[in-house]
């Protein structure tokens, strides 16, 4: 860290370096570039920034929810406002932040670099995806400003609560059309990712040499294509029920309300893995680099991903156990089966770290924080997979704690991904000290927020209640949970401060600040237009490592691979190169 | 090794990947139907299986008729000369215009038909713009 600090440049000097990179290709700047650039890096950054903004908004709504629940008989918000808050918090976080951040932002920026491609396969479709996402997101959020307010039927919009009688007004309609737009955006992005990886890989980069992050994004893209069209069609049916007098989800007209749940969760549970698998990929990139070892069990990790994705298509109705109309043994068994490949992943992550020379730089801290937090969420999910226990815990705060535990783990991995690839995207380093402060606030805050909610659930606190009476054992735990949520907010504030400091007083990153393994670390930081001036011949799943540490045949003409940087000439690398 | 490279089929892993998805979901579909006789879930599973089957069989058909591309080869040779990877367009305003048209259509479904009509006009204009722009091409 000290050496990096000593190398700090002024922002003008770094800007000069960046200008030099940009000068090779004409691109409009500023607003026009944002509107028109088909460069995957620009689009990726647009996704990342936009989804981060949505995260700040969704987080602010969560803080209001936690303030409301901090004390009994609280009246900070009205019942209707509370319904809007939890609906929009969930919708923003799931539909506008976690997913688009991963498959819109990270995948857009990183996948073409990791496969050695000049861009995504369909650059204009890529740009269209972004603008559909942004316009859909804004429409959803603008629901707060119309008569009757935003959607207030929960992020799952169960019928018949979501029909025109129970949820009248423009806000719910805006929610529906917004999801249609963002749904098409996701579908287009999925097609783009698959085409990019299938058709634009570098020579020698066979499918079994792809970085695990890229593999995971391919699998996510397949899941998007399976799941999102179902949601889109369900939304069209819901809109028809609300406006055209159909009764698809209405008992009175011969419809079936539970059909909505079937359709929604056929989207909704693969969606959980659409959100999770990219971040499994992120930690699978981070852990080997910071353990200075190759990934343990590359193919095991890959087939675990495939198994999780495949099984995720057959577990949707475990969200519907209490409806009484689903096949309990089938969905329970399928859900339990998912824990096997997930366990394989945990084993491989830990085995990768085992006897590695671990550097606890900020990205590694976030990766380890992800492992611990996700383990809690995963294990509580095992409890909910058992129908007898699910009947007891359904619609309590236990479920809230479970999925927030999972999503908070993904959030930690998302921040880890930002810190890990930020130097590649900007050519600047983030500050380690501020990054670590940010991590500890978020990690401790996440556990202080959600562990009490498990206990609250077991004590019978239902989800989605606006307040509760005193003297029933819920007050202290809610207070604790609220304190935890503000610790997460402080962590997020430090993250923003870190961005600001790195922007105001940049430290140049160099091309490969973490001693990385995959192709994105072979090009400049930030990469030039169309990414690579030259590529190494790929002979393994760690092509840049091969170039740096001398795997025979990995070098390209004119590029020496016999002289690794002095900072990384140590025993670890000799061991790894030999092994 | 060079001989292996020359005869190795292309796109084989991609095809098997998609066909594996189709096969797995097909098995699940059959089990689910005979255990539950529930319509909606069975149809969705069947559609998911077809989603893997249709492109998977297409890729498999091609993989039996094409030699390995450089990215399919374990030991590719360095390129002797610069090659064109594909056509990549420069910046374009039309995706933005198209998306704004779609947003207008979406808002028209909520607030009134005039917005919907405006959206349709914008989308048609953007499609024409896309098409005209595509004729100019580009390559890397």
JSON list of N, CA and C in Angstrom, two decimals, chain A residues 412-459:
[
{"chain": "A", "resi": 412, "resn": "UNK", "atom": "N", "xyz": [-21.98, -8.34, -0.89]},
{"chain": "A", "resi": 412, "resn": "UNK", "atom": "CA", "xyz": [-20.55, -8.29, -0.51]},
{"chain": "A", "resi": 412, "resn": "UNK", "atom": "C", "xyz": [-19.67, -8.71, -1.69]},
{"chain": "A", "resi": 413, "resn": "UNK", "atom": "N", "xyz": [-20.09, -9.77, -2.39]},
{"chain": "A", "resi": 413, "resn": "UNK", "atom": "CA", "xyz": [-19.32, -10.20, -3.56]},
{"chain": "A", "resi": 413, "resn": "UNK", "atom": "C", "xyz": [-19.35, -9.14, -4.65]},
{"chain": "A", "resi": 414, "resn": "UNK", "atom": "N", "xyz": [-20.48, -8.43, -4.77]},
{"chain": "A", "resi": 414, "resn": "UNK", "atom": "CA", "xyz": [-20.59, -7.38, -5.78]},
{"chain": "A", "resi": 414, "resn": "UNK", "atom": "C", "xyz": [-19.59, -6.26, -5.49]},
{"chain": "A", "resi": 415, "resn": "UNK", "atom": "N", "xyz": [-19.48, -5.87, -4.23]},
{"chain": "A", "resi": 415, "resn": "UNK", "atom": "CA", "xyz": [-18.52, -4.83, -3.89]},
{"chain": "A", "resi": 415, "resn": "UNK", "atom": "C", "xyz": [-17.10, -5.37, -4.09]},
{"chain": "A", "resi": 416, "resn": "UNK", "atom": "N", "xyz": [-16.90, -6.65, -3.75]},
{"chain": "A", "resi": 416, "resn": "UNK", "atom": "CA", "xyz": [-15.59, -7.26, -4.00]},
{"chain": "A", "resi": 416, "resn": "UNK", "atom": "C", "xyz": [-15.23, -7.21, -5.48]},
{"chain": "A", "resi": 417, "resn": "UNK", "atom": "N", "xyz": [-16.23, -7.48, -6.34]},
{"chain": "A", "resi": 417, "resn": "UNK", "atom": "CA", "xyz": [-15.99, -7.42, -7.78]},
{"chain": "A", "resi": 417, "resn": "UNK", "atom": "C", "xyz": [-15.62, -6.01, -8.22]},
{"chain": "A", "resi": 418, "resn": "UNK", "atom": "N", "xyz": [-16.32, -5.03, -7.65]},
{"chain": "A", "resi": 418, "resn": "UNK", "atom": "CA", "xyz": [-16.02, -3.64, -8.01]},
{"chain": "A", "resi": 418, "resn": "UNK", "atom": "C", "xyz": [-14.58, -3.30, -7.64]},
{"chain": "A", "resi": 419, "resn": "UNK", "atom": "N", "xyz": [-14.18, -3.68, -6.41]},
{"chain": "A", "resi": 419, "resn": "UNK", "atom": "CA", "xyz": [-12.84, -3.34, -5.95]},
{"chain": "A", "resi": 419, "resn": "UNK", "atom": "C", "xyz": [-11.79, -4.10, -6.78]},
{"chain": "A", "resi": 420, "resn": "UNK", "atom": "N", "xyz": [-12.13, -5.34, -7.15]},
{"chain": "A", "resi": 420, "resn": "UNK", "atom": "CA", "xyz": [-11.19, -6.19, -7.90]},
{"chain": "A", "resi": 420, "resn": "UNK", "atom": "C", "xyz": [-10.97, -5.65, -9.31]},
{"chain": "A", "resi": 421, "resn": "UNK", "atom": "N", "xyz": [-12.06, -5.29, -9.99]},
{"chain": "A", "resi": 421, "resn": "UNK", "atom": "CA", "xyz": [-11.93, -4.88, -11.39]},
{"chain": "A", "resi": 421, "resn": "UNK", "atom": "C", "xyz": [-11.89, -3.36, -11.59]},
{"chain": "A", "resi": 422, "resn": "UNK", "atom": "N", "xyz": [-12.07, -2.60, -10.51]},
{"chain": "A", "resi": 422, "resn": "UNK", "atom": "CA", "xyz": [-12.02, -1.14, -10.62]},
{"chain": "A", "resi": 422, "resn": "UNK", "atom": "C", "xyz": [-10.70, -0.67, -11.24]},
{"chain": "A", "resi": 423, "resn": "UNK", "atom": "N", "xyz": [-9.54, -1.23, -10.83]},
{"chain": "A", "resi": 423, "resn": "UNK", "atom": "CA", "xyz": [-8.29, -0.80, -11.45]},
{"chain": "A", "resi": 423, "resn": "UNK", "atom": "C", "xyz": [-8.28, -1.04, -12.96]},
{"chain": "A", "resi": 424, "resn": "UNK", "atom": "N", "xyz": [-8.88, -2.16, -13.40]},
{"chain": "A", "resi": 424, "resn": "UNK", "atom": "CA", "xyz": [-8.92, -2.43, -14.84]},
{"chain": "A", "resi": 424, "resn": "UNK", "atom": "C", "xyz": [-9.82, -1.43, -15.55]},
{"chain": "A", "resi": 425, "resn": "UNK", "atom": "N", "xyz": [-10.93, -1.09, -14.91]},
{"chain": "A", "resi": 425, "resn": "UNK", "atom": "CA", "xyz": [-11.91, -0.21, -15.56]},
{"chain": "A", "resi": 425, "resn": "UNK", "atom": "C", "xyz": [-11.43, 1.24, -15.62]},
{"chain": "A", "resi": 426, "resn": "UNK", "atom": "N", "xyz": [-10.67, 1.67, -14.62]},
{"chain": "A", "resi": 426, "resn": "UNK", "atom": "CA", "xyz": [-10.35, 3.09, -14.51]},
{"chain": "A", "resi": 426, "resn": "UNK", "atom": "C", "xyz": [-8.87, 3.39, -14.63]},
{"chain": "A", "resi": 427, "resn": "UNK", "atom": "N", "xyz": [-8.04, 2.38, -14.46]},
{"chain": "A", "resi": 427, "resn": "UNK", "atom": "CA", "xyz": [-6.60, 2.64, -14.41]},
{"chain": "A", "resi": 427, "resn": "UNK", "atom": "C", "xyz": [-6.15, 3.18, -13.07]},
{"chain": "A", "resi": 428, "resn": "UNK", "atom": "N", "xyz": [-7.03, 3.18, -12.09]},
{"chain": "A", "resi": 428, "resn": "UNK", "atom": "CA", "xyz": [-6.70, 3.71, -10.77]},
{"chain": "A", "resi": 428, "resn": "UNK", "atom": "C", "xyz": [-6.95, 2.65, -9.69]},
{"chain": "A", "resi": 429, "resn": "UNK", "atom": "N", "xyz": [-6.21, 2.75, -8.60]},
{"chain": "A", "resi": 429, "resn": "UNK", "atom": "CA", "xyz": [-6.47, 1.86, -7.46]},
{"chain": "A", "resi": 429, "resn": "UNK", "atom": "C", "xyz": [-7.42, 2.53, -6.48]},
{"chain": "A", "resi": 430, "resn": "UNK", "atom": "N", "xyz": [-8.19, 1.71, -5.80]},
{"chain": "A", "resi": 430, "resn": "UNK", "atom": "CA", "xyz": [-8.94, 2.21, -4.65]},
{"chain": "A", "resi": 430, "resn": "UNK", "atom": "C", "xyz": [-8.06, 2.09, -3.42]},
{"chain": "A", "resi": 431, "resn": "UNK", "atom": "N", "xyz": [-8.37, 2.87, -2.38]},
{"chain": "A", "resi": 431, "resn": "UNK", "atom": "CA", "xyz": [-7.56, 2.84, -1.17]},
{"chain": "A", "resi": 431, "resn": "UNK", "atom": "C", "xyz": [-7.87, 1.60, -0.34]},
{"chain": "A", "resi": 432, "resn": "UNK", "atom": "N", "xyz": [-6.80, 0.89, 0.02]},
{"chain": "A", "resi": 432, "resn": "UNK", "atom": "CA", "xyz": [-6.98, -0.34, 0.80]},
{"chain": "A", "resi": 432, "resn": "UNK", "atom": "C", "xyz": [-7.58, -0.06, 2.18]},
{"chain": "A", "resi": 433, "resn": "UNK", "atom": "N", "xyz": [-7.06, 0.99, 2.82]},
{"chain": "A", "resi": 433, "resn": "UNK", "atom": "CA", "xyz": [-7.51, 1.29, 4.19]},
{"chain": "A", "resi": 433, "resn": "UNK", "atom": "C", "xyz": [-9.01, 1.58, 4.24]},
{"chain": "A", "resi": 434, "resn": "UNK", "atom": "N", "xyz": [-9.44, 2.47, 3.37]},
{"chain": "A", "resi": 434, "resn": "UNK", "atom": "CA", "xyz": [-10.87, 2.82, 3.35]},
{"chain": "A", "resi": 434, "resn": "UNK", "atom": "C", "xyz": [-11.69, 1.60, 2.94]},
{"chain": "A", "resi": 435, "resn": "UNK", "atom": "N", "xyz": [-11.14, 0.81, 2.01]},
{"chain": "A", "resi": 435, "resn": "UNK", "atom": "CA", "xyz": [-11.85, -0.39, 1.56]},
{"chain": "A", "resi": 435, "resn": "UNK", "atom": "C", "xyz": [-12.07, -1.37, 2.70]},
{"chain": "A", "resi": 436, "resn": "UNK", "atom": "N", "xyz": [-11.06, -1.52, 3.55]},
{"chain": "A", "resi": 436, "resn": "UNK", "atom": "CA", "xyz": [-11.20, -2.48, 4.65]},
{"chain": "A", "resi": 436, "resn": "UNK", "atom": "C", "xyz": [-12.19, -1.97, 5.70]},
{"chain": "A", "resi": 437, "resn": "UNK", "atom": "N", "xyz": [-12.16, -0.66, 5.96]},
{"chain": "A", "resi": 437, "resn": "UNK", "atom": "CA", "xyz": [-13.14, -0.10, 6.90]},
{"chain": "A", "resi": 437, "resn": "UNK", "atom": "C", "xyz": [-14.55, -0.35, 6.35]},
{"chain": "A", "resi": 438, "resn": "UNK", "atom": "N", "xyz": [-14.70, -0.09, 5.05]},
{"chain": "A", "resi": 438, "resn": "UNK", "atom": "CA", "xyz": [-15.99, -0.29, 4.40]},
{"chain": "A", "resi": 438, "resn": "UNK", "atom": "C", "xyz": [-16.43, -1.74, 4.54]},
{"chain": "A", "resi": 439, "resn": "UNK", "atom": "N", "xyz": [-15.49, -2.68, 4.30]},
{"chain": "A", "resi": 439, "resn": "UNK", "atom": "CA", "xyz": [-15.85, -4.10, 4.39]},
{"chain": "A", "resi": 439, "resn": "UNK", "atom": "C", "xyz": [-16.33, -4.47, 5.78]},
{"chain": "A", "resi": 440, "resn": "UNK", "atom": "N", "xyz": [-15.58, -4.08, 6.79]},
{"chain": "A", "resi": 440, "resn": "UNK", "atom": "CA", "xyz": [-15.94, -4.52, 8.15]},
{"chain": "A", "resi": 440, "resn": "UNK", "atom": "C", "xyz": [-17.29, -3.95, 8.57]},
{"chain": "A", "resi": 441, "resn": "UNK", "atom": "N", "xyz": [-17.57, -2.70, 8.20]},
{"chain": "A", "resi": 441, "resn": "UNK", "atom": "CA", "xyz": [-18.90, -2.15, 8.52]},
{"chain": "A", "resi": 441, "resn": "UNK", "atom": "C", "xyz": [-20.00, -2.98, 7.84]},
{"chain": "A", "resi": 442, "resn": "UNK", "atom": "N", "xyz": [-19.76, -3.30, 6.56]},
{"chain": "A", "resi": 442, "resn": "UNK", "atom": "CA", "xyz": [-20.81, -4.03, 5.83]},
{"chain": "A", "resi": 442, "resn": "UNK", "atom": "C", "xyz": [-20.96, -5.46, 6.35]},
{"chain": "A", "resi": 443, "resn": "UNK", "atom": "N", "xyz": [-19.83, -6.11, 6.59]},
{"chain": "A", "resi": 443, "resn": "UNK", "atom": "CA", "xyz": [-19.89, -7.52, 7.00]},
{"chain": "A", "resi": 443, "resn": "UNK", "atom": "C", "xyz": [-20.52, -7.65, 8.39]},
{"chain": "A", "resi": 444, "resn": "UNK", "atom": "N", "xyz": [-20.04, -6.85, 9.32]},
{"chain": "A", "resi": 444, "resn": "UNK", "atom": "CA", "xyz": [-20.62, -6.94, 10.68]},
{"chain": "A", "resi": 444, "resn": "UNK", "atom": "C", "xyz": [-22.07, -6.45, 10.64]},
{"chain": "A", "resi": 445, "resn": "UNK", "atom": "N", "xyz": [-22.30, -5.36, 9.91]},
{"chain": "A", "resi": 445, "resn": "UNK", "atom": "CA", "xyz": [-23.66, -4.82, 9.80]},
{"chain": "A", "resi": 445, "resn": "UNK", "atom": "C", "xyz": [-24.64, -5.84, 9.24]},
{"chain": "A", "resi": 446, "resn": "UNK", "atom": "N", "xyz": [-24.19, -6.59, 8.23]},
{"chain": "A", "resi": 446, "resn": "UNK", "atom": "CA", "xyz": [-25.09, -7.59, 7.62]},
{"chain": "A", "resi": 446, "resn": "UNK", "atom": "C", "xyz": [-25.51, -8.63, 8.65]},
{"chain": "A", "resi": 447, "resn": "UNK", "atom": "N", "xyz": [-24.57, -9.08, 9.45]},
{"chain": "A", "resi": 447, "resn": "UNK", "atom": "CA", "xyz": [-24.91, -10.12, 10.43]},
{"chain": "A", "resi": 447, "resn": "UNK", "atom": "C", "xyz": [-25.71, -9.56, 11.59]},
{"chain": "A", "resi": 448, "resn": "UNK", "atom": "N", "xyz": [-25.39, -8.31, 12.00]},
{"chain": "A", "resi": 448, "resn": "UNK", "atom": "CA", "xyz": [-26.18, -7.70, 13.08]},
{"chain": "A", "resi": 448, "resn": "UNK", "atom": "C", "xyz": [-27.61, -7.44, 12.60]},
{"chain": "A", "resi": 449, "resn": "UNK", "atom": "N", "xyz": [-27.77, -7.16, 11.32]},
{"chain": "A", "resi": 449, "resn": "UNK", "atom": "CA", "xyz": [-29.12, -6.89, 10.80]},
{"chain": "A", "resi": 449, "resn": "UNK", "atom": "C", "xyz": [-29.95, -8.17, 10.71]},
{"chain": "A", "resi": 450, "resn": "UNK", "atom": "N", "xyz": [-29.35, -9.24, 10.18]},
{"chain": "A", "resi": 450, "resn": "UNK", "atom": "CA", "xyz": [-30.19, -10.36, 9.77]},
{"chain": "A", "resi": 450, "resn": "UNK", "atom": "C", "xyz": [-30.23, -11.53, 10.76]},
{"chain": "A", "resi": 451, "resn": "UNK", "atom": "N", "xyz": [-29.22, -11.71, 11.58]},
{"chain": "A", "resi": 451, "resn": "UNK", "atom": "CA", "xyz": [-29.30, -12.79, 12.58]},
{"chain": "A", "resi": 451, "resn": "UNK", "atom": "C", "xyz": [-30.47, -12.54, 13.55]},
{"chain": "A", "resi": 452, "resn": "UNK", "atom": "N", "xyz": [-30.67, -11.32, 14.05]},
{"chain": "A", "resi": 452, "resn": "UNK", "atom": "CA", "xyz": [-31.85, -11.10, 14.91]},
{"chain": "A", "resi": 452, "resn": "UNK", "atom": "C", "xyz": [-33.17, -11.41, 14.19]},
{"chain": "A", "resi": 453, "resn": "UNK", "atom": "N", "xyz": [-33.17, -11.22, 12.87]},
{"chain": "A", "resi": 453, "resn": "UNK", "atom": "CA", "xyz": [-34.43, -11.47, 12.14]},
{"chain": "A", "resi": 453, "resn": "UNK", "atom": "C", "xyz": [-34.77, -12.97, 12.10]},
{"chain": "A", "resi": 454, "resn": "UNK", "atom": "N", "xyz": [-33.74, -13.84, 12.12]},
{"chain": "A", "resi": 454, "resn": "UNK", "atom": "CA", "xyz": [-34.02, -15.28, 12.25]},
{"chain": "A", "resi": 454, "resn": "UNK", "atom": "C", "xyz": [-34.78, -15.54, 13.55]},
{"chain": "A", "resi": 455, "resn": "UNK", "atom": "N", "xyz": [-34.28, -14.93, 14.62]},
{"chain": "A", "resi": 455, "resn": "UNK", "atom": "CA", "xyz": [-34.90, -15.17, 15.94]},
{"chain": "A", "resi": 455, "resn": "UNK", "atom": "C", "xyz": [-36.32, -14.58, 15.95]},
{"chain": "A", "resi": 456, "resn": "UNK", "atom": "N", "xyz": [-36.45, -13.39, 15.36]},
{"chain": "A", "resi": 456, "resn": "UNK", "atom": "CA", "xyz": [-37.79, -12.78, 15.28]},
{"chain": "A", "resi": 456, "resn": "UNK", "atom": "C", "xyz": [-38.77, -13.69, 14.57]},
{"chain": "A", "resi": 457, "resn": "UNK", "atom": "N", "xyz": [-38.29, -14.31, 13.48]},
{"chain": "A", "resi": 457, "resn": "UNK", "atom": "CA", "xyz": [-39.16, -15.22, 12.74]},
{"chain": "A", "resi": 457, "resn": "UNK", "atom": "C", "xyz": [-39.57, -16.41, 13.59]},
{"chain": "A", "resi": 458, "resn": "UNK", "atom": "N", "xyz": [-38.60, -16.95, 14.31]},
{"chain": "A", "resi": 458, "resn": "UNK", "atom": "CA", "xyz": [-38.92, -18.10, 15.16]},
{"chain": "A", "resi": 458, "resn": "UNK", "atom": "C", "xyz": [-39.85, -17.69, 16.31]},
{"chain": "A", "resi": 459, "resn": "UNK", "atom": "N", "xyz": [-39.82, -16.41, 16.67]},
{"chain": "A", "resi": 459, "resn": "UNK", "atom": "CA", "xyz": [-40.75, -15.93, 17.70]},
{"chain": "A", "resi": 459, "resn": "UNK", "atom": "C", "xyz": [-42.10, -15.51, 17.11]}
]
